[in-house]
Amino acid sequence: MATIDPQPGIMDIALYEGGKAKVDGITNVVKLSSNENPFGPSPAVQDAVVRSVHELHRYPSTDHASLRTAIGEVHGVDPERVICGVGSDEIIHFLCQAYAGPGTEVLHTVHGFGMYRISALAAGATPVEVPERDRVTDVDAILGGCTDRTRLVFIANPNNPTGTMIGLAEIERLAEGLPEQCLLVLDGAYADYVEGYDGGARLAEQRENVVMTRTFSKLYGLGGMRVGWGYGPKAVIDVLNRVRGPFNLSNTALAAAEAAVRDTAWAEKCRNDNTRLRMILSEALAEHGVPSDTSTANFVLARFADKEEADACDLYLQSQGLIVRKVGGYKLPNCLRITVGDEPSVRRVAFCIGQFKAGAR
């Protein structure tokens, strides 16, 4: 009997593991493992979700026009160059599906988001990993890693799980230096946490080889709703819409996302609270002898002496009902990624790490 095999590359995909949410034997845990907004979506979003139940029997819009218009008005972008997806993950998948494939390469940095590799392999392409410099995107390493087979370059800016970012001048230098057949994808999942940063939107308007992706899962508190968007040259967006399912977003998701993007006051509050609490967390960790790079996102990457100490701290935190993220899969075995929670959570995790460093086990 013939063997029914999947496409090449599929079996090379290691299943993505989300942040842990439970600890056996412990109730009322504090989850700081998935970079979720601890304050949740705004009241306006909750109202929109409730109203949407009256339309559950209706198919959603196929063109997402109302949401794209809202995104355009709030972010100052052209709605005709916006595509919406099931989280920014789906936009990443569209890009690989449309522009990569067997015989091509998709480049990402060593500590880059895990979905880049997964989506590249799913498309039959070869993922290529390049080094970073002290956990920061290295433009020269990326340019040096490009070949005539490179079709996509993914960088998250700010990066997950490091929290670091590079400036616009470096991004422009990267875009200018890429091979002519290559698209630069600026993953802006955490761009909303950086005051005055457009995530690369202007560059995506000015250049034919730049695409930006964004999400509603982080600042807007819609991780459970799964909505993201992309922005780029009209020709690229046209291609992506040809592989997008016509009903990929539900009525409820569309309504929630539109309400979220229009509630700019809530977004500003969440951004300001995150900035303040992130500083409290990083300074407290430093006082306990746990360094971290300057983060521009809603998490801090805590660095320990070695993998053994990081694992021991993780287990101690779990015993105290605190769940953070081990990032050995991102080749950072001596680190723990800690989401910036609300103030009680931030102070509690900092205190417990201090207790651990003082000898508690």
Coordinates of C-alpha atoms in Angstrom, one line a residue:
M1 CA 0.0 0.0 0.0
A2 CA 1.4 3.4 -1.0
T3 CA 2.4 5.8 1.8
I4 CA 0.5 9.0 1.9
D5 CA 3.1 11.6 2.7
P6 CA 2.7 15.3 3.5
Q7 CA 4.5 18.0 1.6
P8 CA 8.2 18.3 2.2
G9 CA 9.0 20.4 5.2
I10 CA 5.8 19.7 7.1
M11 CA 7.2 17.0 9.3
D12 CA 10.2 19.3 10.2
I13 CA 7.8 21.6 12.0
A14 CA 8.0 21.5 15.7
L15 CA 4.6 22.2 17.1
Y16 CA 4.3 25.8 18.5
E17 CA 4.0 25.8 22.3
G18 CA 2.1 28.7 23.8
G19 CA 2.8 30.1 27.2
K20 CA 1.9 27.8 30.0
A21 CA -1.4 28.6 31.8
K22 CA -1.7 26.1 34.6
V23 CA 0.4 24.6 37.5
D24 CA -0.6 21.3 38.9
G25 CA -1.9 21.5 42.4
I26 CA -2.1 25.3 42.5
T27 CA -5.2 27.4 41.9
N28 CA -5.4 31.2 41.2
V29 CA -2.1 31.3 39.3
V30 CA -0.9 34.6 37.8
K31 CA -0.1 34.0 34.2
L32 CA 2.8 36.1 33.0
S33 CA 3.8 33.8 30.1
S34 CA 2.0 35.0 27.0
N35 CA 2.4 38.8 26.9
E36 CA -1.2 39.4 27.3
N37 CA -2.6 42.8 28.3
P38 CA -3.5 42.4 32.0
F39 CA -6.2 45.1 31.8
G40 CA -8.0 43.3 28.9
P41 CA -10.0 45.0 26.2
S42 CA -11.8 48.3 26.7
P43 CA -15.4 48.6 27.8
A44 CA -16.2 49.8 24.3
V45 CA -14.9 46.5 22.9
Q46 CA -16.9 44.5 25.4
D47 CA -20.1 46.3 24.4
A48 CA -19.3 45.7 20.7
V49 CA -18.9 42.0 21.4
V50 CA -22.2 41.8 23.2
R51 CA -24.0 43.6 20.4
S52 CA -22.5 41.2 17.8
V53 CA -24.5 38.2 19.2
H54 CA -27.5 39.5 17.2
E55 CA -25.6 38.9 14.0
L56 CA -24.2 35.4 14.6
H57 CA -26.4 33.9 11.9
R58 CA -25.0 36.3 9.3
Y59 CA -21.8 35.8 7.3
P60 CA -19.2 38.4 8.0
S61 CA -17.9 41.0 5.5
T62 CA -15.5 39.6 3.0
D63 CA -13.6 42.8 2.5
H64 CA -13.3 44.0 6.1
A65 CA -14.0 47.5 4.8
S66 CA -15.3 49.0 8.1
L67 CA -12.3 47.7 10.1
R68 CA -9.8 48.8 7.4
T69 CA -11.4 52.2 7.4
A70 CA -11.0 52.5 11.2
I71 CA -7.4 51.4 11.0
G72 CA -6.8 53.9 8.3
E73 CA -8.3 56.8 10.2
V74 CA -6.5 56.0 13.5
H75 CA -3.1 55.0 12.2
G76 CA -3.1 57.4 9.2
V77 CA -2.7 54.7 6.6
D78 CA -4.4 54.0 3.3
P79 CA -7.3 51.4 3.9
E80 CA -6.8 50.1 0.4
R81 CA -3.4 48.9 1.4
V82 CA -4.6 47.1 4.6
I83 CA -5.3 43.4 4.8
C84 CA -6.8 41.8 7.9
G85 CA -6.1 38.3 9.2
V86 CA -6.6 35.8 12.0
G87 CA -3.9 37.5 14.1
S88 CA -0.7 38.7 12.5
D89 CA 0.3 35.0 12.4
E90 CA -2.1 34.5 9.4
I91 CA -0.6 37.5 7.5
I92 CA 2.9 35.9 8.1
H93 CA 1.5 32.6 6.7
F94 CA 0.0 34.4 3.7
L95 CA 3.4 35.9 2.9
C96 CA 5.2 32.6 3.0
Q97 CA 2.4 30.9 1.0
A98 CA 2.4 33.6 -1.7
Y99 CA 6.1 34.4 -2.0
A100 CA 8.1 31.5 -0.7
G101 CA 8.2 27.8 -1.7
P102 CA 10.5 24.9 -2.6
G103 CA 13.9 26.1 -3.6
T104 CA 13.6 29.4 -1.8
E105 CA 14.8 30.7 1.5
V106 CA 13.1 32.7 4.3
L107 CA 15.5 34.5 6.6
H108 CA 15.0 35.4 10.3
T109 CA 17.2 36.1 13.2
V110 CA 18.3 33.6 15.8
H111 CA 16.0 34.8 18.5
G112 CA 13.1 35.7 16.1
F113 CA 9.5 34.8 16.5
G114 CA 8.9 31.0 16.1
M115 CA 6.1 31.4 13.5
Y116 CA 8.6 32.6 10.9
R117 CA 10.3 29.1 10.7
I118 CA 6.9 27.3 11.0
S119 CA 5.3 29.2 8.1
A120 CA 8.4 28.9 5.9
L121 CA 8.5 25.1 6.3
A122 CA 4.7 24.9 5.8
A123 CA 5.3 26.6 2.4
G124 CA 8.1 24.2 1.5
A125 CA 10.7 26.9 1.8
T126 CA 14.0 26.7 3.7
P127 CA 14.2 28.8 6.9
V128 CA 17.6 30.4 7.3
E129 CA 18.7 31.7 10.7
V130 CA 21.2 34.5 11.1
P131 CA 22.9 35.7 14.4
E132 CA 22.0 38.8 16.4
R133 CA 24.4 41.1 18.2
D134 CA 23.8 40.9 22.0
R135 CA 20.2 40.0 21.4
V136 CA 19.6 42.9 19.0
T137 CA 18.8 42.5 15.3
D138 CA 22.1 42.7 13.3
V139 CA 21.5 44.3 9.8
D140 CA 24.9 43.3 8.5
A141 CA 24.3 39.7 9.5
I142 CA 21.0 39.7 7.7
L143 CA 22.4 41.2 4.5
G144 CA 25.3 38.8 4.7
G145 CA 22.8 35.9 5.0
C146 CA 20.8 36.8 1.9
T147 CA 21.3 34.8 -1.4
D148 CA 19.6 34.7 -4.8
R149 CA 17.2 32.3 -3.2
T150 CA 16.0 34.6 -0.4
R151 CA 12.4 35.7 -0.8
L152 CA 11.4 37.0 2.6
V153 CA 13.2 38.5 5.5
F154 CA 11.3 38.7 8.8
I155 CA 12.3 40.9 11.7
A156 CA 10.2 41.7 14.7
N157 CA 10.7 45.3 15.9
P158 CA 10.4 45.3 18.9
N159 CA 11.6 41.7 18.9
N160 CA 10.0 38.8 20.7
P161 CA 11.3 37.4 23.0
T162 CA 14.2 39.8 23.6
G163 CA 12.2 43.1 23.7
T164 CA 15.0 44.9 21.9
M165 CA 14.6 47.0 18.7
I166 CA 16.6 48.8 16.0
G167 CA 16.1 52.4 14.8
L168 CA 14.5 53.6 11.5
A169 CA 17.9 54.3 9.9
E170 CA 19.0 50.7 10.3
I171 CA 15.6 49.4 9.0
E172 CA 16.0 51.7 5.9
R173 CA 19.6 50.4 5.4
L174 CA 18.3 46.9 5.5
A175 CA 15.5 47.5 3.1
E176 CA 17.8 49.3 0.7
G177 CA 20.4 46.5 0.8
L178 CA 18.2 43.5 0.2
P179 CA 18.2 41.5 -3.1
E180 CA 15.7 42.8 -5.6
Q181 CA 13.6 39.6 -5.4
C182 CA 13.2 39.9 -1.6
L183 CA 10.5 41.3 0.7
L184 CA 11.3 42.8 4.1
V185 CA 8.5 42.0 6.6
L186 CA 8.5 44.2 9.7
D187 CA 6.6 42.4 12.4
G188 CA 5.1 45.1 14.5
A189 CA 3.2 43.0 17.1
Y190 CA 4.7 45.1 19.9
A191 CA 5.0 48.4 18.0
D192 CA 2.0 49.9 19.8
Y193 CA 4.0 49.9 23.0
V194 CA 6.6 52.3 21.5
E195 CA 5.5 56.0 21.7
G196 CA 5.7 57.7 18.4
Y197 CA 6.7 54.6 16.4
D198 CA 4.6 53.7 13.4
G199 CA 5.9 50.1 13.1
G200 CA 7.3 50.8 9.7
A201 CA 4.1 52.0 8.0
R202 CA 5.7 55.0 6.3
L203 CA 8.5 52.8 4.9
A204 CA 5.9 50.3 3.6
E205 CA 4.3 53.2 1.8
Q206 CA 7.5 54.5 0.3
R207 CA 9.1 51.2 -0.8
E208 CA 7.9 48.3 -2.9
N209 CA 9.8 45.7 -0.9
V210 CA 8.5 46.4 2.6
V211 CA 5.4 45.0 4.4
M212 CA 4.4 45.7 7.9
T213 CA 2.3 43.4 10.2
R214 CA 0.4 44.4 13.3
T215 CA -1.9 42.7 15.9
F216 CA -4.8 43.4 18.2
S217 CA -3.6 40.7 20.6
K218 CA -1.2 42.7 22.7
L219 CA -2.0 46.4 23.5
Y220 CA -5.7 46.1 22.6
G221 CA -6.2 43.0 24.7
L222 CA -7.8 40.8 22.0
G223 CA -5.5 37.8 22.2
G224 CA -8.5 35.5 22.5
M225 CA -10.3 37.1 19.5
R226 CA -7.4 36.6 17.0
V227 CA -7.3 39.7 14.7
G228 CA -4.3 41.2 13.0
W229 CA -3.5 43.3 10.0
G230 CA -0.9 43.9 7.4
Y231 CA 0.1 47.0 5.4
G232 CA 2.2 47.3 2.3
P233 CA 2.4 48.0 -1.4
K234 CA -0.9 47.6 -3.2
A235 CA 0.6 44.9 -5.5
V236 CA 1.6 42.8 -2.5
I237 CA -1.7 43.3 -0.7
D238 CA -3.5 42.2 -3.8
V239 CA -1.5 39.0 -3.9
L240 CA -2.2 38.3 -0.2
N241 CA -5.9 38.8 -0.6
R242 CA -6.0 36.2 -3.4
V243 CA -4.9 33.5 -0.8
R244 CA -6.9 34.9 2.1
G245 CA -10.1 33.0 2.8
P246 CA -13.1 35.3 2.2
F247 CA -14.6 34.8 5.7
N248 CA -11.4 34.5 7.7
L249 CA -12.7 36.9 10.4
S250 CA -16.0 36.6 12.2
N251 CA -18.5 39.4 12.7
T252 CA -17.6 39.4 16.4
A253 CA -13.9 39.7 15.8
L254 CA -14.4 42.5 13.3
A255 CA -16.7 44.4 15.6
A256 CA -14.3 44.0 18.6
A257 CA -11.2 45.1 16.6
E258 CA -13.0 48.2 15.2
A259 CA -14.1 49.2 18.7
A260 CA -10.6 48.6 20.0
V261 CA -8.7 50.6 17.4
R262 CA -11.2 53.5 17.8
D263 CA -10.8 53.6 21.6
T264 CA -7.6 55.6 21.5
A265 CA -7.9 56.7 25.1
W266 CA -7.9 53.1 26.4
A267 CA -4.9 52.3 24.2
E268 CA -3.0 55.3 25.6
K269 CA -3.8 54.3 29.1
C270 CA -2.6 50.7 28.6
R271 CA 0.6 52.0 26.9
N272 CA 1.4 54.4 29.7
D273 CA 0.7 51.8 32.4
N274 CA 2.9 49.3 30.7
T275 CA 5.8 51.7 30.4
R276 CA 5.6 52.5 34.1
L277 CA 5.2 48.9 35.3
R278 CA 7.9 47.7 32.9
M279 CA 10.3 50.1 34.5
I280 CA 9.3 48.9 38.0
L281 CA 9.9 45.3 37.0
S282 CA 13.2 45.8 35.2
E283 CA 14.6 48.0 38.0
A284 CA 13.5 45.5 40.7
L285 CA 15.1 42.6 38.8
A286 CA 18.4 44.6 38.5
E287 CA 18.4 45.2 42.2
H288 CA 18.1 41.4 42.7
G289 CA 21.1 40.8 40.4
V290 CA 19.0 39.7 37.4
P291 CA 19.9 41.8 34.3
S292 CA 17.7 42.5 31.3
D293 CA 18.1 44.4 28.1
T294 CA 16.1 47.6 27.7
S295 CA 12.7 46.4 26.7
T296 CA 10.4 48.3 24.4
A297 CA 7.5 45.8 24.6
N298 CA 5.2 44.5 27.3
F299 CA 7.6 42.0 28.7
V300 CA 11.1 41.8 30.2
L301 CA 13.7 39.1 29.3
A302 CA 15.4 38.2 32.6
R303 CA 18.9 36.8 32.2
F304 CA 20.3 34.3 34.8
A305 CA 23.8 32.9 35.2
D306 CA 23.0 29.7 33.3
K307 CA 20.2 27.3 32.3
E308 CA 20.3 25.6 35.7
E309 CA 19.5 28.8 37.6
A310 CA 16.8 29.9 35.1
D311 CA 15.1 26.5 35.4
A312 CA 15.3 26.6 39.2
C313 CA 13.8 30.1 39.3
D314 CA 11.0 29.0 37.0
L315 CA 10.1 26.1 39.2
Y316 CA 10.3 28.3 42.3
L317 CA 8.0 30.9 40.7
Q318 CA 5.5 28.1 39.8
S319 CA 5.5 27.0 43.4
Q320 CA 4.4 30.5 44.3
G321 CA 1.7 30.5 41.7
L322 CA 3.5 32.6 39.1
I323 CA 3.9 31.4 35.5
V324 CA 6.5 32.9 33.3
R325 CA 7.9 31.8 29.9
K326 CA 11.0 29.6 29.5
V327 CA 12.7 30.5 26.2
G328 CA 15.1 27.7 25.6
G329 CA 13.3 27.0 22.3
Y330 CA 14.4 30.5 21.2
K331 CA 18.0 29.5 22.1
L332 CA 18.0 31.6 25.3
P333 CA 18.1 28.8 27.9
N334 CA 19.5 31.0 30.6
C335 CA 16.5 33.4 30.3
L336 CA 12.9 33.8 31.4
R337 CA 10.5 36.0 29.6
I338 CA 8.2 37.8 32.1
T339 CA 5.1 39.6 30.9
V340 CA 4.4 43.0 32.4
G341 CA 1.2 42.4 34.4
D342 CA -0.8 44.7 36.6
E343 CA 0.9 46.3 39.5
P344 CA 0.3 43.6 42.1
S345 CA 1.6 40.9 39.7
V346 CA 4.7 42.9 38.8
R347 CA 5.6 43.5 42.4
R348 CA 4.8 39.9 43.4
V349 CA 7.0 38.4 40.7
A350 CA 9.8 40.8 41.4
F351 CA 9.6 40.0 45.2
C352 CA 9.6 36.2 44.5
I353 CA 12.6 36.4 42.2
G354 CA 14.3 38.4 45.0
Q355 CA 13.4 35.6 47.4
F356 CA 14.8 33.0 45.0
K357 CA 18.1 34.9 44.6
A358 CA 18.4 35.2 48.4
G359 CA 18.3 31.4 48.7
A360 CA 14.7 30.3 48.7
R361 CA 14.0 27.0 46.8

